[in-house]
Short mmCIF file of C-alpha atoms and ligand atoms in Angstrom, two decimals:
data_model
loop_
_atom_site.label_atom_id
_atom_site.label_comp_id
_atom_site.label_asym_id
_atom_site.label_seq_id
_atom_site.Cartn_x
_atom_site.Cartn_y
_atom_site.Cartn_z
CA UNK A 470 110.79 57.54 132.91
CA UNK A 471 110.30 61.38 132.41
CA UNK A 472 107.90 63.14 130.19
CA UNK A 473 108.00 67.01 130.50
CA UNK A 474 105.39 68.45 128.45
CA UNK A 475 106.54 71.35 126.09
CA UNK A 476 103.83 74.32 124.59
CA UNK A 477 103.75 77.56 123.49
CA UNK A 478 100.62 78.54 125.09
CA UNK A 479 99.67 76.81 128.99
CA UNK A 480 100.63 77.56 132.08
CA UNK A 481 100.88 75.34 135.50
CA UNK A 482 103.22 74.51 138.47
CA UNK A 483 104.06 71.46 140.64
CA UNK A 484 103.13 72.56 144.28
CA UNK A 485 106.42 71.86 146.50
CA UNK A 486 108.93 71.67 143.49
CA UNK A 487 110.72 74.82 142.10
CA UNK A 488 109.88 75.14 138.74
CA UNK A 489 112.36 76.38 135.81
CA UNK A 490 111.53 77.76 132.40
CA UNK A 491 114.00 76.88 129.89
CA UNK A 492 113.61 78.63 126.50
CA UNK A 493 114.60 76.39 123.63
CA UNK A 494 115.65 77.11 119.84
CA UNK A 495 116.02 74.55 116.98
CA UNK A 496 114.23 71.70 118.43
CA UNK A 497 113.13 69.45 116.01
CA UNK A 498 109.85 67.36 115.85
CA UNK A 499 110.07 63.41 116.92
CA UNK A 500 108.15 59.98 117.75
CA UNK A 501 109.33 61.60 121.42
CA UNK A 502 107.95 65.02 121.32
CA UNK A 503 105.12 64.05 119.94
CA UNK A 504 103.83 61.84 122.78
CA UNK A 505 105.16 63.84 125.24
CA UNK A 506 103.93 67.43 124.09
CA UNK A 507 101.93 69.55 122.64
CA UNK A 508 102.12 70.88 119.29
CA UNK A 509 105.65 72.90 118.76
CA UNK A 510 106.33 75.01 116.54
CA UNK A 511 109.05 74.40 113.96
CA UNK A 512 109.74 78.01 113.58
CA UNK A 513 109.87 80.23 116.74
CA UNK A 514 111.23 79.36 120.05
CA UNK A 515 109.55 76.74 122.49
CA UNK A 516 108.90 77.72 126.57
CA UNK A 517 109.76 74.16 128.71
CA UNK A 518 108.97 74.44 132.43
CA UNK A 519 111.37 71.87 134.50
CA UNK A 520 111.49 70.73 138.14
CA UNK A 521 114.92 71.89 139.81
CA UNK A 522 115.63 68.12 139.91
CA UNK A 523 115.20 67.41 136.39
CA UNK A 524 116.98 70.09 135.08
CA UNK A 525 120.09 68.09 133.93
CA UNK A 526 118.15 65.27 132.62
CA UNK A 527 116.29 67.56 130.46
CA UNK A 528 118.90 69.53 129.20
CA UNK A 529 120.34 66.09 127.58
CA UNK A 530 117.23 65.05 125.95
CA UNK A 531 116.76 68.61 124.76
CA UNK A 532 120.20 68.13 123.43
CA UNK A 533 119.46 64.33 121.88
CA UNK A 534 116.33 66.50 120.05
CA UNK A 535 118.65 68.87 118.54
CA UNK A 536 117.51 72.16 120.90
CA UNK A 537 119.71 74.87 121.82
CA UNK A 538 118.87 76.36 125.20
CA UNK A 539 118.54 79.78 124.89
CA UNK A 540 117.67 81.01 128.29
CA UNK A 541 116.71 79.43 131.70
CA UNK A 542 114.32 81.18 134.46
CA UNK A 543 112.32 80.62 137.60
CA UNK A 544 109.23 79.93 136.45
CA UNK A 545 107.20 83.15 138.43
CA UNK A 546 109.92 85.13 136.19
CA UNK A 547 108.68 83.30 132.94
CA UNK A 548 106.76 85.02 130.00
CA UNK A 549 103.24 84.55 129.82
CA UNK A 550 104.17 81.48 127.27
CA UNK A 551 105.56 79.53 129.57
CA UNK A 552 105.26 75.09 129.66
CA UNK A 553 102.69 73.09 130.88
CA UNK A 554 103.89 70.05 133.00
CA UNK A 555 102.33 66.40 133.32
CA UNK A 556 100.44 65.22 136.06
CA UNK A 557 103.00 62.38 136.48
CA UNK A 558 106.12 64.52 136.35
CA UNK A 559 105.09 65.98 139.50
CA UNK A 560 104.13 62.58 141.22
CA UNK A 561 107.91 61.94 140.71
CA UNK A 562 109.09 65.14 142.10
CA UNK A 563 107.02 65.25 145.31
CA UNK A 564 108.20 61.24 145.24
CA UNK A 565 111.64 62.42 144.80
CA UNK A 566 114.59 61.93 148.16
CA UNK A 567 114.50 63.94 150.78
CA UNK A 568 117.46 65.89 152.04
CA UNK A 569 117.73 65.39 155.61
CA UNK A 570 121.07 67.32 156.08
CA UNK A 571 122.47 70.96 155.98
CA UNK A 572 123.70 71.05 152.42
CA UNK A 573 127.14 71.06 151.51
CA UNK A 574 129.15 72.38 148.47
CA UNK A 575 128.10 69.32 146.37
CA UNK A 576 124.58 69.51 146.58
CA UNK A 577 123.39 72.65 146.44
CA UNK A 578 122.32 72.78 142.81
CA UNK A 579 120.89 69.62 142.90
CA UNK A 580 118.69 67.62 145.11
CA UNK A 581 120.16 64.62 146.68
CA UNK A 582 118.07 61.67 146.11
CA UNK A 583 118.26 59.44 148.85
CA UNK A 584 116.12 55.86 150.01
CA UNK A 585 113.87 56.30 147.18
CA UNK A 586 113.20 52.56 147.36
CA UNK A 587 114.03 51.00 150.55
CA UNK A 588 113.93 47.19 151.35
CA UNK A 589 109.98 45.84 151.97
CA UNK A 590 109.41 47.23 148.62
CA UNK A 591 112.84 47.47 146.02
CA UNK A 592 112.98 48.73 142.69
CA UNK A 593 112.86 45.28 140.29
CA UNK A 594 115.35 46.79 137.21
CA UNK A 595 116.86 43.91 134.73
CA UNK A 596 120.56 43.15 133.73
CA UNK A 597 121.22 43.94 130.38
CA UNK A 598 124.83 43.70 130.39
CA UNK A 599 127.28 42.33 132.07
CA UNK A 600 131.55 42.77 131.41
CA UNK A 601 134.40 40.75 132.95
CA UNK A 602 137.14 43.37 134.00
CA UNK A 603 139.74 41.38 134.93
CA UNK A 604 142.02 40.54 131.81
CA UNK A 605 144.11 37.35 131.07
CA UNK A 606 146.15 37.05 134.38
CA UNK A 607 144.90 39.20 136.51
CA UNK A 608 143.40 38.17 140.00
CA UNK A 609 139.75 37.25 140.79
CA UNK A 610 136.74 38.38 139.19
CA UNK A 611 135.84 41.98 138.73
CA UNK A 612 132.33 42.47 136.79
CA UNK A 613 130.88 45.64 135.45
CA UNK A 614 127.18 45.21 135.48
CA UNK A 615 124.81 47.55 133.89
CA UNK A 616 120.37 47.46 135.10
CA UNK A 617 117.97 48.92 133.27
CA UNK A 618 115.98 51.44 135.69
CA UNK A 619 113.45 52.94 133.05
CA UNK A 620 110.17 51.84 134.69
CA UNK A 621 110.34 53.70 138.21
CA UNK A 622 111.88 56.71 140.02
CA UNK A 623 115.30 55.57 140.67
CA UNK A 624 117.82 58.33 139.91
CA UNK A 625 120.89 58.82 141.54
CA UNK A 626 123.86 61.31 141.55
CA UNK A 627 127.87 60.47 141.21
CA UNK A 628 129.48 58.85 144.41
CA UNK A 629 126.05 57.15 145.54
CA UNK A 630 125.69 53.82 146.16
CA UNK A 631 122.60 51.55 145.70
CA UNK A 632 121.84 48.37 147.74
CA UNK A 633 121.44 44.39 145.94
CA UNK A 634 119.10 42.45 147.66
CA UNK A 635 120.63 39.08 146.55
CA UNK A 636 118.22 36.18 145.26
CA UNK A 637 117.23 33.45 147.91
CA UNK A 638 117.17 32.90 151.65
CA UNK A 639 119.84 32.93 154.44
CA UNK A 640 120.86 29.61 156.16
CA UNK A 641 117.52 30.48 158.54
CA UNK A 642 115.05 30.80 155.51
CA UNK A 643 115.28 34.47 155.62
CA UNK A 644 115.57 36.77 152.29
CA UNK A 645 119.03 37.75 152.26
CA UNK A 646 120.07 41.49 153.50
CA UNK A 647 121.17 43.98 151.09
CA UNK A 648 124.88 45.12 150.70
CA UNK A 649 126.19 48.22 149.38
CA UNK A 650 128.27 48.73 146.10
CA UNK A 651 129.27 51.73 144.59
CA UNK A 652 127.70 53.43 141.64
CA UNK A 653 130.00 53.58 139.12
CA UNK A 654 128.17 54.95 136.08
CA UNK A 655 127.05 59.04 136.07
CA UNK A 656 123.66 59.92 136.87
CA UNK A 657 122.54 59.60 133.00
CA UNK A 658 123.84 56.05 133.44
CA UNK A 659 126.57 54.13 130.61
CA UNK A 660 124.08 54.85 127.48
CA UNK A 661 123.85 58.34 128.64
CA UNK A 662 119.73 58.23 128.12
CA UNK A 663 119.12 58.15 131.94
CA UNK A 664 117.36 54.89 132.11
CA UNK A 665 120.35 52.90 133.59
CA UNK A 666 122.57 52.18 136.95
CA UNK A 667 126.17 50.29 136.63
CA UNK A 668 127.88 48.74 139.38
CA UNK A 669 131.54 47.23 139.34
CA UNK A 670 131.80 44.44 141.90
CA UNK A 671 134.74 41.54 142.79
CA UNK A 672 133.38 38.39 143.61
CA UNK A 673 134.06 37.47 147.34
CA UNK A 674 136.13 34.58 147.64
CA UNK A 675 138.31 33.22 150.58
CA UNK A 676 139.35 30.12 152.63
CA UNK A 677 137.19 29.48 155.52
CA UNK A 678 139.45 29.72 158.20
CA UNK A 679 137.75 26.63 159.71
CA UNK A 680 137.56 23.81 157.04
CA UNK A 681 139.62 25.33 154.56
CA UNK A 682 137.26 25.13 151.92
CA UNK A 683 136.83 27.90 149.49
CA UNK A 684 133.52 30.16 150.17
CA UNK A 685 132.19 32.63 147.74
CA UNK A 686 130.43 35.72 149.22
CA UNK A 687 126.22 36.02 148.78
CA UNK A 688 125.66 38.53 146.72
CA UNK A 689 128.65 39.74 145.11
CA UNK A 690 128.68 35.65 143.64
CA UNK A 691 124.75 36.76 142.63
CA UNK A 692 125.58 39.84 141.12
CA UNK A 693 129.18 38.64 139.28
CA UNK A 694 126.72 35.78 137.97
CA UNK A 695 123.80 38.10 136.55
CA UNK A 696 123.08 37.04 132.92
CA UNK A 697 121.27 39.88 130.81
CA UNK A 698 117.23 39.46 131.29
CA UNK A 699 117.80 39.00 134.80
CA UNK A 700 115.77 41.06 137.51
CA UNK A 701 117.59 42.74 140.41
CA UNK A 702 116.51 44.20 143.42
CA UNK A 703 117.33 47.56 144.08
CA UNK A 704 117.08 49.41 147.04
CA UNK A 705 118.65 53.26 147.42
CA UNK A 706 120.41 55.22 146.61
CA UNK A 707 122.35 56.17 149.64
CA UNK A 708 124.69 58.06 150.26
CA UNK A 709 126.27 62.18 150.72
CA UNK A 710 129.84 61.81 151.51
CA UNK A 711 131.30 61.00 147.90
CA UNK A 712 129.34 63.54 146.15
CA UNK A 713 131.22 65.52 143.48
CA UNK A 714 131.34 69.29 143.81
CA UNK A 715 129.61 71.09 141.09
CA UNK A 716 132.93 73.34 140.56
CA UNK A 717 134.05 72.73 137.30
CA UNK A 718 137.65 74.39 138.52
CA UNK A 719 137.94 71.85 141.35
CA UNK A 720 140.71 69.75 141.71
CA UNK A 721 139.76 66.38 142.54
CA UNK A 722 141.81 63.99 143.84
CA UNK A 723 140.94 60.15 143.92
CA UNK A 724 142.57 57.36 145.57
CA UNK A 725 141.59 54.54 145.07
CA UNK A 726 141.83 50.89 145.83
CA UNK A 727 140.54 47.62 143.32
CA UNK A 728 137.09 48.38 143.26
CA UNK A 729 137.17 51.60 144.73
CA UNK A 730 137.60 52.97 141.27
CA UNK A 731 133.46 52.59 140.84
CA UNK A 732 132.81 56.42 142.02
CA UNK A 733 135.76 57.60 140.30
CA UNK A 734 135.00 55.92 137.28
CA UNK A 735 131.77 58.09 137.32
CA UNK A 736 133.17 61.58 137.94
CA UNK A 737 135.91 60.41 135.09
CA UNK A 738 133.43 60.44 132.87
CA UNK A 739 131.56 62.98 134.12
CA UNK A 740 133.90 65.29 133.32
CA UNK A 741 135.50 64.19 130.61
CA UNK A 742 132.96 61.94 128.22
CA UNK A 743 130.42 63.42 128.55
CA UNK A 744 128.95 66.49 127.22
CA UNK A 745 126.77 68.39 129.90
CA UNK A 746 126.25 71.91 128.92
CA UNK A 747 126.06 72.20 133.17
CA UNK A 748 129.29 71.12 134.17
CA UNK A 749 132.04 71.49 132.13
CA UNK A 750 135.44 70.48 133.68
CA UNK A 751 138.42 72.43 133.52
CA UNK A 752 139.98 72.02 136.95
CA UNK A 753 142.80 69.05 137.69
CA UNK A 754 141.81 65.57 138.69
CA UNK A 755 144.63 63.19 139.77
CA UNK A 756 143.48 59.65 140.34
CA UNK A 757 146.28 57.26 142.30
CA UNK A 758 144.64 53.36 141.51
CA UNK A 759 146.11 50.65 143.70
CA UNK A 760 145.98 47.38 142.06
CA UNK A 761 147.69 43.63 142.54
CA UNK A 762 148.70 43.19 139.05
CA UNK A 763 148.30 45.03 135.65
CA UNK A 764 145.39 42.91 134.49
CA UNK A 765 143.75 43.86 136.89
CA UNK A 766 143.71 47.47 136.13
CA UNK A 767 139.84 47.75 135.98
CA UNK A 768 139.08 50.26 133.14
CA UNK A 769 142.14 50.43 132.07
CA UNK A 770 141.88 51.10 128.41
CA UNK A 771 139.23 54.32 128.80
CA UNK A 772 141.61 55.17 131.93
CA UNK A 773 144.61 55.36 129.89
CA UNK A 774 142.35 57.10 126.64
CA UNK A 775 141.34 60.18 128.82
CA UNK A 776 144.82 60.75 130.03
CA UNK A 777 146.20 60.99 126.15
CA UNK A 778 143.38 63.13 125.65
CA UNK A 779 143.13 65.46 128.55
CA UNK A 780 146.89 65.56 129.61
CA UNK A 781 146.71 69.14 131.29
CA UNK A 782 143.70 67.90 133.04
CA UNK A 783 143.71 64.10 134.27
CA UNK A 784 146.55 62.64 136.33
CA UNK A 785 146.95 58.95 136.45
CA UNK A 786 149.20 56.99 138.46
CA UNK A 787 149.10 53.23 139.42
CA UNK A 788 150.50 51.26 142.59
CA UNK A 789 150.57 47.49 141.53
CA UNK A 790 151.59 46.34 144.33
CA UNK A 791 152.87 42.21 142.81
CA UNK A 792 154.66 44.44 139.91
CA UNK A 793 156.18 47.14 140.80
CA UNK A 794 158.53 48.08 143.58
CA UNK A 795 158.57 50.81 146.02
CA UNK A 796 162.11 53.09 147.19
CA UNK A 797 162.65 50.43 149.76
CA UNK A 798 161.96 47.85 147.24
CA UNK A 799 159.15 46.13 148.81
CA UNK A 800 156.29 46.37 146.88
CA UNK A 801 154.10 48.99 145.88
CA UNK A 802 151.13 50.13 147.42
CA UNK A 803 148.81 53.29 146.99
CA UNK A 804 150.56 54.85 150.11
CA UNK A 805 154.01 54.68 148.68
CA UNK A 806 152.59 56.55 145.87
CA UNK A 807 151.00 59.28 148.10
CA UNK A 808 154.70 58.94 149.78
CA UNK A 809 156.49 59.78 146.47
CA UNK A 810 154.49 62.53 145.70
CA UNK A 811 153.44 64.03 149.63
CA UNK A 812 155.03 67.38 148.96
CA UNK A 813 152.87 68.11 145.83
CA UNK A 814 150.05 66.74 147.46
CA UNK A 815 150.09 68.49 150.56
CA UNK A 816 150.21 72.26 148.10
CA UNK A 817 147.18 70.96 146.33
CA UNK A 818 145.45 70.14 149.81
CA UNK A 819 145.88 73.50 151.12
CA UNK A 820 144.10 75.28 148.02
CA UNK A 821 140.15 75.91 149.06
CA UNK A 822 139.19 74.11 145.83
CA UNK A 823 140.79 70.57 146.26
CA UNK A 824 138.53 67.82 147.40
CA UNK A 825 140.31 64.46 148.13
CA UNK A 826 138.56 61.25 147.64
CA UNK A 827 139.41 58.05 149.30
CA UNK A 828 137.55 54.45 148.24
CA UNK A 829 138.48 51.00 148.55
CA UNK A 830 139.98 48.36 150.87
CA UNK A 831 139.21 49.14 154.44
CA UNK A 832 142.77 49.96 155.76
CA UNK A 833 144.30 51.95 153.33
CA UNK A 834 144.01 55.17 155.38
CA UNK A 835 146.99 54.58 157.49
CA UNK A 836 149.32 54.89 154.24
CA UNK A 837 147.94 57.85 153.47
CA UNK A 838 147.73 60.07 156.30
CA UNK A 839 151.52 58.84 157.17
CA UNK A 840 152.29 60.04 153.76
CA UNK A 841 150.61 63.19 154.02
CA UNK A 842 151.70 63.63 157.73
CA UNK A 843 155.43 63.70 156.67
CA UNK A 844 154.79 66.56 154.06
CA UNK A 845 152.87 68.96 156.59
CA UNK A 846 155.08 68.18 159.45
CA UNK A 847 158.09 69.82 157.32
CA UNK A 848 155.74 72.93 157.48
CA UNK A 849 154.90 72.22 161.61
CA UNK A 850 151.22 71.77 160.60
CA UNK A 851 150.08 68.44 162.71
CA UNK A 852 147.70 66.36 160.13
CA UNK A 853 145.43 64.88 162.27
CA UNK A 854 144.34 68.25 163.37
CA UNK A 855 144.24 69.55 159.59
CA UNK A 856 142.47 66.84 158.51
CA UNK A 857 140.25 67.09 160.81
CA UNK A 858 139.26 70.58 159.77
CA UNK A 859 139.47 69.72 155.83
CA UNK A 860 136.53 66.73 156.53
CA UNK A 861 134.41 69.57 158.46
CA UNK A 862 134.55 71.72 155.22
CA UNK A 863 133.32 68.04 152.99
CA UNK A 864 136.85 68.68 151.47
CA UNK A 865 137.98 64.94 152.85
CA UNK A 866 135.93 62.24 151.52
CA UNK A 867 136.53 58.36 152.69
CA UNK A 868 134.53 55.25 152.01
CA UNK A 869 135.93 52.32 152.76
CA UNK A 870 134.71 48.36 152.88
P1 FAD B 1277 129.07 37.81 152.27
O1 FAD B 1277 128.43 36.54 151.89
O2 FAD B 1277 128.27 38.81 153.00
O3 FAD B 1277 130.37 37.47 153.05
C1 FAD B 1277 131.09 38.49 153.71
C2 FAD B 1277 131.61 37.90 155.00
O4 FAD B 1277 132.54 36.87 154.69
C3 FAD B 1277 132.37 38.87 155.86
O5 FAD B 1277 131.51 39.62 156.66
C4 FAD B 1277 133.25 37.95 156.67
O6 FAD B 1277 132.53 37.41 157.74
C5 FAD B 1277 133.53 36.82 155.71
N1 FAD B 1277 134.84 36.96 155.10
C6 FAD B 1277 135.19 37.76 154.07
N2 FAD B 1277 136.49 37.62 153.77
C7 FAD B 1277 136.97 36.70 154.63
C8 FAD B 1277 138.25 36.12 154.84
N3 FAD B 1277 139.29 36.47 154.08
N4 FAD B 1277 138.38 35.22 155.83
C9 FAD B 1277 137.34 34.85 156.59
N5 FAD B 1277 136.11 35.35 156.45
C10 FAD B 1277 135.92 36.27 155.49
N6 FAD B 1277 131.95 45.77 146.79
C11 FAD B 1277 132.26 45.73 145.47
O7 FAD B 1277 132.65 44.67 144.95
N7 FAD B 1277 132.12 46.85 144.69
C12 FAD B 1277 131.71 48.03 145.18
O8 FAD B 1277 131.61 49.03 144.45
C13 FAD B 1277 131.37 48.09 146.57
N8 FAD B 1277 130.93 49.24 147.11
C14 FAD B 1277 130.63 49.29 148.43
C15 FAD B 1277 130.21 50.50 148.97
C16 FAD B 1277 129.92 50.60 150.31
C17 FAD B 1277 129.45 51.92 150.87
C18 FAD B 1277 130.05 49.45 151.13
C19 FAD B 1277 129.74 49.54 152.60
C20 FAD B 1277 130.45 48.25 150.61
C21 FAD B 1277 130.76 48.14 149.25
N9 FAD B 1277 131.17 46.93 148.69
C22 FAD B 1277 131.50 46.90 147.35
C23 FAD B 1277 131.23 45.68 149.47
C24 FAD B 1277 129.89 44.91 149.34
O9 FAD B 1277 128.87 45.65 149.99
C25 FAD B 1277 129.90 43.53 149.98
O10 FAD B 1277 130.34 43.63 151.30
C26 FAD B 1277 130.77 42.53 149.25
O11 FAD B 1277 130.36 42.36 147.92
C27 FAD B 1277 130.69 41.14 149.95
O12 FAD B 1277 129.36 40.77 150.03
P2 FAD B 1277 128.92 39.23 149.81
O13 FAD B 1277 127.47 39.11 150.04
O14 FAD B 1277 129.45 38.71 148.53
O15 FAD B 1277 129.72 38.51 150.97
#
């Protein structure tokens, strides 16, 4: 998917794409160096230039080749020995998204890809796994699919989405549309080698309210279905308003509803499996995960393995709403969670570096805010109007469906 090339000696530039120079120690010679570069030395330092929009993907495959980055530049600030670059790594930069908007705090170390492949003409990737996340139980069917995207120029960032153009034709003979789901793996994808996208979708089912018959949505029943070897249409990524802010002292706070968990689940790992020498996470993220019943906790296992292991820096707490019972003792839902603990919420609000993320279940909102409402109004601050002011600054993030 990406080939920088790497040498001691050339130089070169992509016109329209800021170039960096990163300076590289202890890289060792492989079946992937070789076809990608020319001849490094084993001894002595090597000179790699990088488009801005690379830089993270490069920094892991330096990594996977045993490098040590010693030093990053502009490229007009580079030594004389500075990298060459391939013809087709700057194709895919000047093919890279556009950023139509003033940037916010998320993106401005990194380019926003957006509508890189767009409907008439979709990226084909192929299923190559697929994992039922409902347990023994539980309600429904929650799958956590995972596409290969190696052969094109789809790349995304945490908190996109990407749309499915499901196989087959409407009721009129038309191709379906696409819907939206939720990205749920980082942008170097579940195998961490950048050539993947994962998805985590429920299948649609419900009662016609007509016949009574039981329907099953279009394309989450195509994607739920997927068996590896599969092609998929792709279409994206979209998306600016869940992006995660590059602040590694952040404190992040998710709320989230069945399979609004997808973006979480990427800035979870993110910031705590993996290993990016970019973005290392010390700040606080709390994650509140409304559920029906505890099967259907999705991730639960790797949920419940990064709290153990990162207790000063990962909050969980669950709602399961069949299960457990509120202080009323009706049942429990994310809101009477964000009820319980308004007060501490409403500090952690206030603080400049607190972003609050909201995804899920069209509807959930109302809990919230009445939740959050009752802790400012002890201080006289209306919500509505502070809220208000928090989504100007991109502090207030909501995507619901
Ligand atoms: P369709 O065949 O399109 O059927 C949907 C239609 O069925 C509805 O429009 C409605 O008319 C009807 N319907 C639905 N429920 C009922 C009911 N109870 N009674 C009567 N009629 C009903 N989904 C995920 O699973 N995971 C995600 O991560 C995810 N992320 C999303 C992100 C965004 C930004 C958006 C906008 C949506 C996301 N969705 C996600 C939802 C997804 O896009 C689809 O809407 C969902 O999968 C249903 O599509 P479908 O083709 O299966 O259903």
């Amino acid at each position: 998917m990406y080939s920088p090339s790497i040498s001691g000696v050339a130089t070169s530039s992509i016109s329209g794409s800021r170039i960096f120079v990163y300076e590289v120690e202890g890289m060792r010679q492989s079946s992937e160096t070789d076809q990608t570069t020319s001849p490094i030395r084993r001894s002595g330092n090597v000179f790699i230039a990088v488009p801005y929009d690379r830089m993270n993907q490069e920094m892991r495959r330096i990594t996977r080749m045993g490098g040590k980055i010693v030093s990053i530049r502009p490229s007009n600030d580079a030594p004389k020995t500075h990298g060459t670059v391939a013809p087709e790594l700057g194709q895919q930069s000047q093919k890279s998204g556009e950023t139509t908007k003033p940037m916010t705090q998320a993106q401005e170390k990194v380019q926003v890809p957006v509508n890189l492949y767009k409907p008439a003409n979709p990226y084909i990737g192929k299923c190559i796994s697929t994992e039922e996340l409902v347990r023994e139980g539980g309600d429904g069917t929650v799958r956590h699919v995972t596409i290969d995207i190696s052969g094109g120029n789809l790349h995304y960032l945490e908190g996109q989405s990407i749309g499915i153009i499901p196989d087959g034709t409407d009721k009129n003979g038309k191709p379906h549309k696409i819907r939206l789901y939720s990205i749920a793996s980082t942008r170097h994808g579940d195998n961490l080698d950048d050539k993947t996208v994962s998805v985590c979708v429920r299948r649609l089912e419900y009662k016609s309210p007509e016949t009574g018959e039981k329907v099953f949505g279009v394309c989450s029943t195509f994607i739920t279905g997927l068996e590896p070897g599969a092609d998929v249409k792709i279409t994206g990524p979209v998306g600016k308003e869940m992006l995660l802010p590059d602040d590694e002292d952040a404190t992040i706070i998710m709320m989230a509803t069945g399979t609004g968990i997808a973006p979480f689940r990427a800035y979870l790992w993110r910031m705590f499996k993996e290993n990016n020498p970019e973005y290392k996470f010390k700040g606080l993220a709390w994650l509140f995960f409304g559920v029906a019943y505890t099967p259907n906790i999705l991730y639960k296992e790797e949920l419940e393995q990064l709290q153990a292991e990162f207790p000063d820096n990962f909050r969980l707490t669950y709602a399961i709403s069949r299960e457990q019972k509120n202080v009323d003792g009706g049942k429990m839902y994310i809101q009477n969670r964000i009820q319980e603990n308004a007060d501490e919420l409403w500090n952690l609000v206030q603080k400049p570096k607190t972003h609050t993320y909201i995804c899920g279940l069209k509807g959930m909102e109302g809990g919230i805010d009445e939740g959050m409402s009752a802790a400012s109004s002890k201080h006289g601050v209306d919500w509505a109007a502070y809220q208000k002011q928090l989504k100007k600054d991109h502090r207030w993030h909501v995507e619901t469906y």
